[in-house]
Amino acid sequence: MGPSRIREDTRQLRAARPTVTGNGVVSAAAYGKPSRVRAARWRDAGLGYALSLPALLWILTITLYPIVYNLWLSVHETGPLLQAPTFAGLRHYSAILKEAEFWKSLERTVIWTVGSLSATLLPGLGLALLLNQDFPGARLIRTWILLPWMFPIVVVAMIWVWLLEPTVGVANYALRIAGLTSQPVVFLSVDWAMVTVILTNAWRWIPFVAVNVLAALMNVPRELEDAAKVDGAGYWQRFRFVALPEILPAIGVLSLVLLMWFFNMFPLIWLITRGGPADATTILPVAIYKTGFELFLWGPSAALGVILFLFVAAMTGVYLTIIARYRIGAGGQW
Amino acid sequence: MKLDERAIKLGPTRREFLKAAATSAVGLGLLRLGWGSGAHGAPVGPRDLVLWHWETPPHRVTAYDRLLERFRQETGIVIRQVPIAFPEYHTKILTAAPARTLPDLIFVNPPQFMLLLSNDLAVPLDDMFAELHGKVRFFSPYRDYEFQGKQWGVPLFGVSWPLTYRRDLHLAAGFVGAPATWGDLLSRAEKMHGPDLPGFTLPISTKGNYGNQVVWGFLRTNGARIVVGAPGKEKVVFNSRETIETYKFLVELARFTGPGAETADWASTELLVRTGRVQTLIYTGSPIGDIADKNPDLARRYAQAPVPRPSREHKHANTGYARAAMITRDAQRRGTVAAAKEWLRWITQPENNAEFLLANPGLFMPVNHEVVKAKIWLGHPFNREYKPIVHALTEAMKHISVQGFEDGARSPKAAAIEGSFMTARVLQRIVLEKEPVEQAVAWGHREYEKILGS
């Protein structure tokens, strides 16, 4: 049985699914005449708008105003409290773009984001596949696995800071007892701090990814798996041609969300290293905070914020385009 | 007659009106004589005040609560404390000021003092301060809260950062007493350095203010400065011979520091002191005060002394703060200034002030000459048993130096100068990034100029 046969069988089975899709969209045929369909759609749409209006207004109030204010700050020379602001034009932007520190921070931000994403997604996927098997205690593990994600981020940071402390930390003690090291390992040194914070971040997020992917895996129709089995597909083939296409939308959405979260993430690095040592973990969000609230340079800090926003928007755009192309290439299927 | 018409007819008679007026007058008089006046006879106005501070550890909060309750019982004035974590303190001030929600009373270090003052958020305390100074004679750092001929803050307690060392380990290595000069310190660090205990625990860190505070103490012993000049017209003088000499010395000292120096902060270093994993470092007396009960054997092995100087001819200096209470403009708007002053008078009385300092034995030190003689201060078990340490810490309060306030400077940008942790950042560039000392200092100079020019 070749991959093309498995793919064809799977496509036919998918095509035979009911008209009401998983995301609740009902096909037009279910309504009957076109005029009724239009009226029903308008009715639904009106109700939808009415129901989402309060939330929409709230979101606009708490996001639009800060965004506009931040834009205003970024083109003004101002500081804390009552200093009279003066118009600065694009001076802050040009100064930032000329600074080597900014480009280094951007480079670190990309390393942090890509590193965290890779260190989270792949083990998360592996863990989900493992938890999708039936074995004694699987249910218990599925519940408890979320524990690291449920801890407040401050607790996670403190736990790791103390575990990794070179002189009195448990990690170094264990390494020494095991005979693996004779000198203390400085996990948060200039060379290793970024790797350490990425792995700490991954420790927190892997369960979140695993549970989400597991939910998607559990929704893979049994008949697809069975059909592939009947066709003689092995575990890897079933995963590649049956499960993966089904869970890809979930992975896609997850990675997009994580990409944006990680690119913007501030608290974990701040709590563990405060951007140090020697700026080794100063990613853009940390640089924004330091500029704004340690140096009180609000204009440059706001300009950095706008630049970060543009990067995230651009990345999201590129990512969505890739996903859309993939969907078109797969004939509308993920 | 309808009910509402009768009500009009039945309004107060002349006699009832006079009776009500007389009762009100007597009531107001009583209020004026009794509840309405403080211990000093001045009307105190509204009697519900808010105090902000950053002394968040629970034992300090509890001790403050006890004192504030006693104050309430004695004066009827309620003061509610709001502990705010230090890293958020500036941000809270910055956000509360435009919203006019600053507290009535606020604890400050000199940088926050300038933050409040340069934005016209404080009330001058000249008259009251003169009266208090006459009674208790404040140590000279009270001048850090003097600006344009006026006194804006009343120092209540101090924190200093002298040399802390393990007397037993120094003795075992053949050294008697504390190292007094940079040369002494360096030779001891070299001799005592080992795989288990570093010769000198030097933070090369910008994680929090600790690294910055340690470097600043050494810089000041050599007379190095960051700014000079009148407020608002300061000039950066960081790139100087004194600064470069100090960093060259620190580079030598850094050879004998321990693992994790790159990310050392107050908490991690305090843990090392509490567990005896240090030989010599710059730190407050707080951990010694904390372990005096739990591990007296270790606590007794510690001693404190002035920060070593380049030579014996140089002046003593160390990082430290005389922490003051200020009254805000918002208190003036709310009419609580008199009540707030009442509290300042009360808390400055030697016995009350001593109790206040003992909220954390070994950490909070006197800032005036009278509290040192207070019975409560002298009689406290820690102060009795660790007299040399308390003496060293108190003496250090007389040589404190704050960034942006050196040699009489008053930089309105002091909060940003200190908040940048620049002195520690320069050390990181030299030690961790192997940048030449002169180049790193020049870089730090330019960064300070950026801060001042903003």
PDB file of N, CA and C in Angstrom, chain A residues 77 80-83 99 101 104 158 161-162 165-168 176 183-184 186 188-190 270-279 289-290 292-298, chain B residues 87 90-91 93-95 97-98 115 119 121 195 204 206-208 259-260 262-263 267-268 271-272 275 277 413 415-416 419-422 425 428-429 432-433 450-451 454:
ATOM      1  N   GLU A  77       9.053  64.535  22.678  1.00  0.00           N
ATOM      2  CA  GLU A  77      10.110  64.527  23.676  1.00  0.00           C
ATOM      3  C   GLU A  77       9.400  64.761  25.001  1.00  0.00           C
ATOM      4  N   PRO A  80       8.577  61.597  32.561  1.00  0.00           N
ATOM      5  CA  PRO A  80       7.570  61.328  33.566  1.00  0.00           C
ATOM      6  C   PRO A  80       6.854  62.589  34.024  1.00  0.00           C
ATOM      7  N   LEU A  81       5.633  62.389  34.474  1.00  0.00           N
ATOM      8  CA  LEU A  81       4.871  63.434  35.138  1.00  0.00           C
ATOM      9  C   LEU A  81       4.595  64.666  34.297  1.00  0.00           C
ATOM     10  N   LEU A  82       4.967  65.787  34.806  1.00  0.00           N
ATOM     11  CA  LEU A  82       4.378  67.010  34.280  1.00  0.00           C
ATOM     12  C   LEU A  82       5.249  67.765  33.282  1.00  0.00           C
ATOM     13  N   GLN A  83       6.295  67.125  32.772  1.00  0.00           N
ATOM     14  CA  GLN A  83       7.128  67.839  31.806  1.00  0.00           C
ATOM     15  C   GLN A  83       6.318  68.162  30.552  1.00  0.00           C
ATOM     16  N   GLU A  99      21.330  52.884  16.203  1.00  0.00           N
ATOM     17  CA  GLU A  99      22.053  52.322  17.349  1.00  0.00           C
ATOM     18  C   GLU A  99      22.333  50.839  17.179  1.00  0.00           C
ATOM     19  N   GLU A 101      22.946  48.852  19.550  1.00  0.00           N
ATOM     20  CA  GLU A 101      22.271  48.145  20.640  1.00  0.00           C
ATOM     21  C   GLU A 101      20.889  47.653  20.202  1.00  0.00           C
ATOM     22  N   LYS A 104      21.220  44.599  18.046  1.00  0.00           N
ATOM     23  CA  LYS A 104      21.579  43.439  18.874  1.00  0.00           C
ATOM     24  C   LYS A 104      20.345  42.923  19.615  1.00  0.00           C
ATOM     25  N   MET A 158      11.157  32.155  39.978  1.00  0.00           N
ATOM     26  CA  MET A 158      11.878  32.008  41.246  1.00  0.00           C
ATOM     27  C   MET A 158      12.382  30.584  41.437  1.00  0.00           C
ATOM     28  N   VAL A 161      15.399  30.199  39.219  1.00  0.00           N
ATOM     29  CA  VAL A 161      16.531  31.008  39.687  1.00  0.00           C
ATOM     30  C   VAL A 161      17.238  30.304  40.830  1.00  0.00           C
ATOM     31  N   TRP A 162      16.458  29.783  41.768  1.00  0.00           N
ATOM     32  CA  TRP A 162      17.081  29.130  42.924  1.00  0.00           C
ATOM     33  C   TRP A 162      17.629  27.749  42.595  1.00  0.00           C
ATOM     34  N   GLU A 165      20.982  28.330  40.864  1.00  0.00           N
ATOM     35  CA  GLU A 165      21.969  29.166  41.566  1.00  0.00           C
ATOM     36  C   GLU A 165      23.290  28.386  41.674  1.00  0.00           C
ATOM     37  N   PRO A 166      24.408  28.991  41.299  1.00  0.00           N
ATOM     38  CA  PRO A 166      25.647  28.212  41.200  1.00  0.00           C
ATOM     39  C   PRO A 166      26.206  27.708  42.533  1.00  0.00           C
ATOM     40  N   THR A 167      26.032  28.469  43.601  1.00  0.00           N
ATOM     41  CA  THR A 167      26.678  28.084  44.857  1.00  0.00           C
ATOM     42  C   THR A 167      25.803  27.185  45.720  1.00  0.00           C
ATOM     43  N   VAL A 168      24.522  27.523  45.829  1.00  0.00           N
ATOM     44  CA  VAL A 168      23.667  26.746  46.729  1.00  0.00           C
ATOM     45  C   VAL A 168      22.493  26.077  45.994  1.00  0.00           C
ATOM     46  N   ARG A 176      27.209  17.830  40.784  1.00  0.00           N
ATOM     47  CA  ARG A 176      28.442  17.528  41.518  1.00  0.00           C
ATOM     48  C   ARG A 176      28.381  16.123  42.125  1.00  0.00           C
ATOM     49  N   GLN A 183      33.445  21.945  39.012  1.00  0.00           N
ATOM     50  CA  GLN A 183      33.255  23.379  39.233  1.00  0.00           C
ATOM     51  C   GLN A 183      31.769  23.712  39.060  1.00  0.00           C
ATOM     52  N   PRO A 184      31.276  24.709  39.789  1.00  0.00           N
ATOM     53  CA  PRO A 184      29.872  25.077  39.599  1.00  0.00           C
ATOM     54  C   PRO A 184      29.597  25.539  38.165  1.00  0.00           C
ATOM     55  N   VAL A 186      27.669  27.877  35.777  1.00  0.00           N
ATOM     56  CA  VAL A 186      26.935  29.144  35.859  1.00  0.00           C
ATOM     57  C   VAL A 186      25.930  29.168  34.700  1.00  0.00           C
ATOM     58  N   LEU A 188      23.458  31.010  34.199  1.00  0.00           N
ATOM     59  CA  LEU A 188      23.031  32.336  33.740  1.00  0.00           C
ATOM     60  C   LEU A 188      24.239  33.218  33.402  1.00  0.00           C
ATOM     61  N   SER A 189      25.281  32.599  32.890  1.00  0.00           N
ATOM     62  CA  SER A 189      26.453  33.379  32.460  1.00  0.00           C
ATOM     63  C   SER A 189      26.134  34.056  31.132  1.00  0.00           C
ATOM     64  N   VAL A 190      27.024  34.904  30.692  1.00  0.00           N
ATOM     65  CA  VAL A 190      26.798  35.617  29.425  1.00  0.00           C
ATOM     66  C   VAL A 190      26.544  34.615  28.295  1.00  0.00           C
ATOM     67  N   TRP A 270      12.613  39.077  32.566  1.00  0.00           N
ATOM     68  CA  TRP A 270      12.826  40.156  33.545  1.00  0.00           C
ATOM     69  C   TRP A 270      13.047  39.582  34.930  1.00  0.00           C
ATOM     70  N   LEU A 271      12.238  38.578  35.276  1.00  0.00           N
ATOM     71  CA  LEU A 271      12.341  38.011  36.615  1.00  0.00           C
ATOM     72  C   LEU A 271      13.603  37.171  36.799  1.00  0.00           C
ATOM     73  N   ILE A 272      14.058  36.528  35.740  1.00  0.00           N
ATOM     74  CA  ILE A 272      15.214  35.650  35.893  1.00  0.00           C
ATOM     75  C   ILE A 272      16.526  36.423  35.751  1.00  0.00           C
ATOM     76  N   THR A 273      16.629  37.265  34.737  1.00  0.00           N
ATOM     77  CA  THR A 273      17.938  37.902  34.479  1.00  0.00           C
ATOM     78  C   THR A 273      17.890  39.426  34.414  1.00  0.00           C
ATOM     79  N   ARG A 274      16.711  39.999  34.323  1.00  0.00           N
ATOM     80  CA  ARG A 274      16.572  41.444  34.088  1.00  0.00           C
ATOM     81  C   ARG A 274      17.333  41.880  32.843  1.00  0.00           C
ATOM     82  N   GLY A 275      17.397  41.002  31.869  1.00  0.00           N
ATOM     83  CA  GLY A 275      18.056  41.356  30.607  1.00  0.00           C
ATOM     84  C   GLY A 275      19.546  41.099  30.617  1.00  0.00           C
ATOM     85  N   GLY A 276      20.102  40.724  31.720  1.00  0.00           N
ATOM     86  CA  GLY A 276      21.549  40.545  31.825  1.00  0.00           C
ATOM     87  C   GLY A 276      21.936  39.102  31.650  1.00  0.00           C
ATOM     88  N   PRO A 277      23.141  38.730  31.951  1.00  0.00           N
ATOM     89  CA  PRO A 277      24.242  39.644  32.251  1.00  0.00           C
ATOM     90  C   PRO A 277      24.797  40.272  30.988  1.00  0.00           C
ATOM     91  N   ALA A 278      25.276  41.491  31.128  1.00  0.00           N
ATOM     92  CA  ALA A 278      25.826  42.252  30.008  1.00  0.00           C
ATOM     93  C   ALA A 278      24.863  42.260  28.821  1.00  0.00           C
ATOM     94  N   ASP A 279      23.589  42.458  29.120  1.00  0.00           N
ATOM     95  CA  ASP A 279      22.541  42.566  28.095  1.00  0.00           C
ATOM     96  C   ASP A 279      22.338  41.283  27.280  1.00  0.00           C
ATOM     97  N   TYR A 289      11.182  48.355  28.425  1.00  0.00           N
ATOM     98  CA  TYR A 289      10.940  48.646  29.851  1.00  0.00           C
ATOM     99  C   TYR A 289      12.114  49.414  30.454  1.00  0.00           C
ATOM    100  N   LYS A 290      13.329  48.942  30.147  1.00  0.00           N
ATOM    101  CA  LYS A 290      14.508  49.606  30.721  1.00  0.00           C
ATOM    102  C   LYS A 290      14.562  51.066  30.276  1.00  0.00           C
ATOM    103  N   GLY A 292      12.114  52.960  29.281  1.00  0.00           N
ATOM    104  CA  GLY A 292      11.006  53.754  29.810  1.00  0.00           C
ATOM    105  C   GLY A 292      11.029  53.946  31.311  1.00  0.00           C
ATOM    106  N   PHE A 293      11.334  52.871  32.030  1.00  0.00           N
ATOM    107  CA  PHE A 293      11.148  52.937  33.480  1.00  0.00           C
ATOM    108  C   PHE A 293      12.428  52.867  34.301  1.00  0.00           C
ATOM    109  N   GLU A 294      13.575  52.709  33.659  1.00  0.00           N
ATOM    110  CA  GLU A 294      14.839  52.846  34.389  1.00  0.00           C
ATOM    111  C   GLU A 294      15.535  54.138  33.982  1.00  0.00           C
ATOM    112  N   LEU A 295      15.456  54.444  32.688  1.00  0.00           N
ATOM    113  CA  LEU A 295      16.087  55.682  32.221  1.00  0.00           C
ATOM    114  C   LEU A 295      15.070  56.820  32.068  1.00  0.00           C
ATOM    115  N   PHE A 296      13.795  56.498  32.155  1.00  0.00           N
ATOM    116  CA  PHE A 296      12.701  57.475  32.019  1.00  0.00           C
ATOM    117  C   PHE A 296      12.741  58.198  30.671  1.00  0.00           C
ATOM    118  N   LEU A 297      13.210  57.519  29.634  1.00  0.00           N
ATOM    119  CA  LEU A 297      13.203  58.099  28.284  1.00  0.00           C
ATOM    120  C   LEU A 297      11.943  57.594  27.588  1.00  0.00           C
ATOM    121  N   TRP A 298      10.857  58.299  27.781  1.00  0.00           N
ATOM    122  CA  TRP A 298       9.562  57.781  27.340  1.00  0.00           C
ATOM    123  C   TRP A 298       9.383  57.826  25.837  1.00  0.00           C
TER     124      TRP A 298
ATOM    125  N   PRO B  87      10.998  47.832  43.173  1.00  0.00           N
ATOM    126  CA  PRO B  87      11.088  48.019  41.726  1.00  0.00           C
ATOM    127  C   PRO B  87       9.867  48.732  41.121  1.00  0.00           C
ATOM    128  N   HIS B  90       8.918  53.682  41.759  1.00  0.00           N
ATOM    129  CA  HIS B  90       8.962  54.827  40.844  1.00  0.00           C
ATOM    130  C   HIS B  90       7.723  54.859  39.961  1.00  0.00           C
ATOM    131  N   THR B  91       7.411  53.698  39.415  1.00  0.00           N
ATOM    132  CA  THR B  91       6.281  53.617  38.493  1.00  0.00           C
ATOM    133  C   THR B  91       4.987  54.029  39.182  1.00  0.00           C
ATOM    134  N   ILE B  93       4.696  56.076  41.703  1.00  0.00           N
ATOM    135  CA  ILE B  93       4.708  57.538  41.895  1.00  0.00           C
ATOM    136  C   ILE B  93       4.339  58.213  40.574  1.00  0.00           C
ATOM    137  N   LEU B  94       4.927  57.708  39.493  1.00  0.00           N
ATOM    138  CA  LEU B  94       4.704  58.332  38.188  1.00  0.00           C
ATOM    139  C   LEU B  94       3.255  58.241  37.746  1.00  0.00           C
ATOM    140  N   THR B  95       2.603  57.162  38.116  1.00  0.00           N
ATOM    141  CA  THR B  95       1.216  57.012  37.680  1.00  0.00           C
ATOM    142  C   THR B  95       0.253  57.691  38.648  1.00  0.00           C
ATOM    143  N   ALA B  97       0.857  60.393  40.475  1.00  0.00           N
ATOM    144  CA  ALA B  97       0.967  61.860  40.502  1.00  0.00           C
ATOM    145  C   ALA B  97      -0.033  62.545  39.566  1.00  0.00           C
ATOM    146  N   PRO B  98      -0.071  62.160  38.286  1.00  0.00           N
ATOM    147  CA  PRO B  98      -1.047  62.842  37.421  1.00  0.00           C
ATOM    148  C   PRO B  98      -2.486  62.557  37.839  1.00  0.00           C
ATOM    149  N   LEU B 115      12.568  63.365  42.264  1.00  0.00           N
ATOM    150  CA  LEU B 115      11.460  63.069  41.341  1.00  0.00           C
ATOM    151  C   LEU B 115      10.217  63.844  41.767  1.00  0.00           C
ATOM    152  N   ASN B 119       8.823  67.881  40.151  1.00  0.00           N
ATOM    153  CA  ASN B 119       7.480  67.946  39.577  1.00  0.00           C
ATOM    154  C   ASN B 119       6.488  68.633  40.510  1.00  0.00           C
ATOM    155  N   LEU B 121       5.590  68.180  43.636  1.00  0.00           N
ATOM    156  CA  LEU B 121       4.630  67.272  44.266  1.00  0.00           C
ATOM    157  C   LEU B 121       4.812  67.197  45.784  1.00  0.00           C
ATOM    158  N   PRO B 195      38.351  27.257  45.993  1.00  0.00           N
ATOM    159  CA  PRO B 195      37.249  26.705  45.181  1.00  0.00           C
ATOM    160  C   PRO B 195      35.895  26.758  45.894  1.00  0.00           C
ATOM    161  N   ILE B 204      29.075  41.411  39.621  1.00  0.00           N
ATOM    162  CA  ILE B 204      29.349  42.061  38.323  1.00  0.00           C
ATOM    163  C   ILE B 204      28.016  42.029  37.593  1.00  0.00           C
ATOM    164  N   THR B 206      23.902  43.616  36.781  1.00  0.00           N
ATOM    165  CA  THR B 206      22.924  44.709  36.714  1.00  0.00           C
ATOM    166  C   THR B 206      21.533  44.176  37.055  1.00  0.00           C
ATOM    167  N   LYS B 207      21.497  43.013  37.706  1.00  0.00           N
ATOM    168  CA  LYS B 207      20.198  42.469  38.106  1.00  0.00           C
ATOM    169  C   LYS B 207      19.807  43.150  39.414  1.00  0.00           C
ATOM    170  N   GLY B 208      19.054  44.220  39.296  1.00  0.00           N
ATOM    171  CA  GLY B 208      18.735  45.024  40.473  1.00  0.00           C
ATOM    172  C   GLY B 208      19.873  45.972  40.774  1.00  0.00           C
ATOM    173  N   PRO B 259      31.254  32.124  41.584  1.00  0.00           N
ATOM    174  CA  PRO B 259      30.384  31.843  40.448  1.00  0.00           C
ATOM    175  C   PRO B 259      29.029  32.520  40.637  1.00  0.00           C
ATOM    176  N   GLY B 260      28.447  32.963  39.549  1.00  0.00           N
ATOM    177  CA  GLY B 260      27.132  33.611  39.641  1.00  0.00           C
ATOM    178  C   GLY B 260      27.218  35.098  39.886  1.00  0.00           C
ATOM    179  N   GLU B 262      27.713  37.333  37.851  1.00  0.00           N
ATOM    180  CA  GLU B 262      27.094  38.055  36.731  1.00  0.00           C
ATOM    181  C   GLU B 262      25.635  38.372  36.980  1.00  0.00           C
ATOM    182  N   THR B 263      24.973  37.538  37.803  1.00  0.00           N
ATOM    183  CA  THR B 263      23.548  37.770  38.036  1.00  0.00           C
ATOM    184  C   THR B 263      23.243  37.943  39.522  1.00  0.00           C
ATOM    185  N   ALA B 267      18.949  39.395  46.887  1.00  0.00           N
ATOM    186  CA  ALA B 267      18.435  38.155  47.465  1.00  0.00           C
ATOM    187  C   ALA B 267      19.473  37.044  47.408  1.00  0.00           C
ATOM    188  N   SER B 268      20.090  36.859  46.243  1.00  0.00           N
ATOM    189  CA  SER B 268      21.033  35.737  46.117  1.00  0.00           C
ATOM    190  C   SER B 268      22.243  35.972  47.028  1.00  0.00           C
ATOM    191  N   LEU B 271      21.391  35.317  50.646  1.00  0.00           N
ATOM    192  CA  LEU B 271      21.371  33.873  50.909  1.00  0.00           C
ATOM    193  C   LEU B 271      22.789  33.357  51.194  1.00  0.00           C
ATOM    194  N   LEU B 272      23.760  33.883  50.443  1.00  0.00           N
ATOM    195  CA  LEU B 272      25.145  33.458  50.659  1.00  0.00           C
ATOM    196  C   LEU B 272      25.628  33.875  52.052  1.00  0.00           C
ATOM    197  N   THR B 275      24.061  31.685  54.702  1.00  0.00           N
ATOM    198  CA  THR B 275      24.548  30.312  54.756  1.00  0.00           C
ATOM    199  C   THR B 275      26.065  30.260  54.975  1.00  0.00           C
ATOM    200  N   ARG B 277      28.452  31.374  53.086  1.00  0.00           N
ATOM    201  CA  ARG B 277      29.232  31.077  51.881  1.00  0.00           C
ATOM    202  C   ARG B 277      29.986  32.292  51.356  1.00  0.00           C
ATOM    203  N   LYS B 413      17.730  64.409  37.763  1.00  0.00           N
ATOM    204  CA  LYS B 413      17.691  63.117  37.059  1.00  0.00           C
ATOM    205  C   LYS B 413      18.306  62.006  37.907  1.00  0.00           C
ATOM    206  N   ALA B 415      17.075  59.863  39.876  1.00  0.00           N
ATOM    207  CA  ALA B 415      16.367  58.578  39.809  1.00  0.00           C
ATOM    208  C   ALA B 415      16.813  57.804  38.574  1.00  0.00           C
ATOM    209  N   ALA B 416      16.956  58.515  37.456  1.00  0.00           N
ATOM    210  CA  ALA B 416      17.386  57.839  36.228  1.00  0.00           C
ATOM    211  C   ALA B 416      18.868  57.487  36.292  1.00  0.00           C
ATOM    212  N   GLY B 419      18.900  54.542  38.561  1.00  0.00           N
ATOM    213  CA  GLY B 419      18.096  53.468  37.954  1.00  0.00           C
ATOM    214  C   GLY B 419      18.752  52.849  36.732  1.00  0.00           C
ATOM    215  N   SER B 420      19.709  53.540  36.139  1.00  0.00           N
ATOM    216  CA  SER B 420      20.365  52.981  34.949  1.00  0.00           C
ATOM    217  C   SER B 420      21.377  51.889  35.320  1.00  0.00           C
ATOM    218  N   PHE B 421      21.757  51.802  36.598  1.00  0.00           N
ATOM    219  CA  PHE B 421      22.752  50.834  37.073  1.00  0.00           C
ATOM    220  C   PHE B 421      24.047  50.939  36.254  1.00  0.00           C
ATOM    221  N   MET B 422      24.350  52.150  35.823  1.00  0.00           N
ATOM    222  CA  MET B 422      25.423  52.344  34.855  1.00  0.00           C
ATOM    223  C   MET B 422      26.800  51.967  35.408  1.00  0.00           C
ATOM    224  N   ARG B 425      27.052  48.439  34.972  1.00  0.00           N
ATOM    225  CA  ARG B 425      27.071  48.101  33.540  1.00  0.00           C
ATOM    226  C   ARG B 425      28.476  48.305  32.959  1.00  0.00           C
ATOM    227  N   GLN B 428      30.566  45.435  33.954  1.00  0.00           N
ATOM    228  CA  GLN B 428      30.248  44.262  33.126  1.00  0.00           C
ATOM    229  C   GLN B 428      30.969  44.341  31.777  1.00  0.00           C
ATOM    230  N   ARG B 429      30.959  45.530  31.200  1.00  0.00           N
ATOM    231  CA  ARG B 429      31.618  45.686  29.895  1.00  0.00           C
ATOM    232  C   ARG B 429      33.113  45.376  30.001  1.00  0.00           C
ATOM    233  N   LEU B 432      33.187  41.252  31.729  1.00  0.00           N
ATOM    234  CA  LEU B 432      32.535  40.186  30.967  1.00  0.00           C
ATOM    235  C   LEU B 432      32.746  40.326  29.464  1.00  0.00           C
ATOM    236  N   GLU B 433      32.795  41.576  28.997  1.00  0.00           N
ATOM    237  CA  GLU B 433      32.938  41.776  27.547  1.00  0.00           C
ATOM    238  C   GLU B 433      34.365  42.165  27.158  1.00  0.00           C
ATOM    239  N   LYS B 450      23.501  61.166  27.996  1.00  0.00           N
ATOM    240  CA  LYS B 450      22.202  60.943  27.352  1.00  0.00           C
ATOM    241  C   LYS B 450      21.082  61.096  28.374  1.00  0.00           C
ATOM    242  N   ILE B 451      21.298  60.513  29.575  1.00  0.00           N
ATOM    243  CA  ILE B 451      20.276  60.574  30.616  1.00  0.00           C
ATOM    244  C   ILE B 451      20.036  62.028  31.026  1.00  0.00           C
ATOM    245  N   SER B 454      18.193  64.197  28.364  1.00  0.00           N
ATOM    246  CA  SER B 454      16.849  63.845  27.910  1.00  0.00           C
ATOM    247  C   SER B 454      15.812  64.809  28.456  1.00  0.00           C
TER     248      SER B 454
END
